[in-house]
Amino acid sequence: YDSGRDGYIDLMELKLMMEKLGAPQTHLGLKNMIKEVDEDFDGKLSFREFLRVFHKAAAGELEEDSGLLTLAKLSEIDVSIEGVKGAKNFFEAKVQALSSASKFEAEIKAEKDERKREEEERKHRRAAFRELKSAFTQ
């Protein structure tokens, strides 16, 4: 959900996450969700602060009408309901999603490397051409 890839979940990213989980929140509700676990008061959630949501939920420290409690409930896997295979499938899907993102990043890097190699090759050919041209112009 960190679409900005800055290591934080900001207000708009949290809004999108809650909408995708089927529990949309108001702007004020989202701000209150962040404020409830925002240790450094920067207005966004770091990974550590995101994990605090689940720690507080497990400890029963979240209010029943809190958007954070909704987030924690929607994001957890109940093995007694899903069974071990259901949890296994959930985590395999997460791993696959992460690896496909990594594959995508690897493809982009490969394309950039290929372009760089082609540019270096062009420069080399131009230099070789200039050498030949200078031999004929003397």
PDB file of C-alpha atoms in Angstrom, residues 36-93:
ATOM      1  CA  GLU A  36      -3.564   6.732  17.567  1.00  0.00           C
ATOM      2  CA  VAL A  37      -0.267   4.967  16.695  1.00  0.00           C
ATOM      3  CA  ASP A  38       1.899   7.818  15.359  1.00  0.00           C
ATOM      4  CA  GLU A  39       4.863   7.755  17.753  1.00  0.00           C
ATOM      5  CA  ASP A  40       6.925  10.461  16.044  1.00  0.00           C
ATOM      6  CA  PHE A  41       3.957  12.744  15.225  1.00  0.00           C
ATOM      7  CA  ASP A  42       4.885  13.028  11.541  1.00  0.00           C
ATOM      8  CA  GLY A  43       1.333  12.379  10.328  1.00  0.00           C
ATOM      9  CA  LYS A  44       2.153   9.102   8.586  1.00  0.00           C
ATOM     10  CA  LEU A  45       2.712   5.477   9.555  1.00  0.00           C
ATOM     11  CA  SER A  46       6.135   3.889   9.567  1.00  0.00           C
ATOM     12  CA  PHE A  47       6.407   0.108   9.451  1.00  0.00           C
ATOM     13  CA  ARG A  48       6.932   0.030  13.226  1.00  0.00           C
ATOM     14  CA  GLU A  49       3.833   2.159  13.789  1.00  0.00           C
ATOM     15  CA  PHE A  50       1.850  -0.053  11.423  1.00  0.00           C
ATOM     16  CA  LEU A  51       2.845  -3.085  13.477  1.00  0.00           C
ATOM     17  CA  ARG A  52       1.678  -1.268  16.621  1.00  0.00           C
ATOM     18  CA  VAL A  53      -1.861  -1.468  15.224  1.00  0.00           C
ATOM     19  CA  PHE A  54      -1.786  -5.267  15.491  1.00  0.00           C
ATOM     20  CA  HIS A  55       0.019  -5.232  18.849  1.00  0.00           C
ATOM     21  CA  LYS A  56      -2.603  -2.887  20.307  1.00  0.00           C
ATOM     22  CA  ALA A  57      -5.413  -4.967  18.787  1.00  0.00           C
ATOM     23  CA  ALA A  58      -4.025  -8.162  20.343  1.00  0.00           C
ATOM     24  CA  ALA A  59      -3.692  -6.401  23.710  1.00  0.00           C
ATOM     25  CA  GLY A  60      -7.272  -5.111  23.474  1.00  0.00           C
ATOM     26  CA  GLU A  61      -6.108  -1.481  23.548  1.00  0.00           C
ATOM     27  CA  LEU A  62      -8.105  -0.317  20.525  1.00  0.00           C
ATOM     28  CA  GLU A  63     -11.623   1.081  20.841  1.00  0.00           C
ATOM     29  CA  GLU A  64     -14.390  -1.019  19.308  1.00  0.00           C
ATOM     30  CA  ASP A  65     -15.378   1.697  16.818  1.00  0.00           C
ATOM     31  CA  SER A  66     -11.755   2.447  15.899  1.00  0.00           C
ATOM     32  CA  GLY A  67     -10.805   2.203  12.265  1.00  0.00           C
ATOM     33  CA  LEU A  68      -7.572   0.604  13.447  1.00  0.00           C
ATOM     34  CA  LEU A  69      -9.472  -2.260  15.041  1.00  0.00           C
ATOM     35  CA  THR A  70     -11.315  -2.735  11.741  1.00  0.00           C
ATOM     36  CA  LEU A  71      -7.968  -2.718   9.924  1.00  0.00           C
ATOM     37  CA  ALA A  72      -6.522  -5.295  12.313  1.00  0.00           C
ATOM     38  CA  LYS A  73      -9.566  -7.564  11.995  1.00  0.00           C
ATOM     39  CA  LEU A  74      -9.651  -7.338   8.198  1.00  0.00           C
ATOM     40  CA  SER A  75      -5.931  -8.082   7.924  1.00  0.00           C
ATOM     41  CA  GLU A  76      -5.702 -11.080  10.204  1.00  0.00           C
ATOM     42  CA  ILE A  77      -6.123 -14.748   9.379  1.00  0.00           C
ATOM     43  CA  ASP A  78      -8.177 -16.877  11.765  1.00  0.00           C
ATOM     44  CA  VAL A  79      -6.694 -20.347  11.385  1.00  0.00           C
ATOM     45  CA  SER A  80      -9.674 -21.915  13.184  1.00  0.00           C
ATOM     46  CA  ILE A  81     -11.928 -20.619  10.395  1.00  0.00           C
ATOM     47  CA  GLU A  82      -9.597 -20.692   7.396  1.00  0.00           C
ATOM     48  CA  GLY A  83      -7.660 -23.745   8.464  1.00  0.00           C
ATOM     49  CA  VAL A  84      -3.939 -24.135   8.091  1.00  0.00           C
ATOM     50  CA  LYS A  85      -4.259 -24.478   4.320  1.00  0.00           C
ATOM     51  CA  GLY A  86      -6.151 -21.167   4.135  1.00  0.00           C
ATOM     52  CA  ALA A  87      -3.416 -19.404   6.088  1.00  0.00           C
ATOM     53  CA  LYS A  88      -0.794 -21.121   3.945  1.00  0.00           C
ATOM     54  CA  ASN A  89      -2.528 -19.906   0.782  1.00  0.00           C
ATOM     55  CA  PHE A  90      -2.725 -16.386   2.191  1.00  0.00           C
ATOM     56  CA  PHE A  91       0.982 -16.244   2.921  1.00  0.00           C
ATOM     57  CA  GLU A  92       1.907 -17.909  -0.381  1.00  0.00           C
ATOM     58  CA  ALA A  93      -0.172 -15.281  -2.180  1.00  0.00           C
TER      59      ALA A  93
END
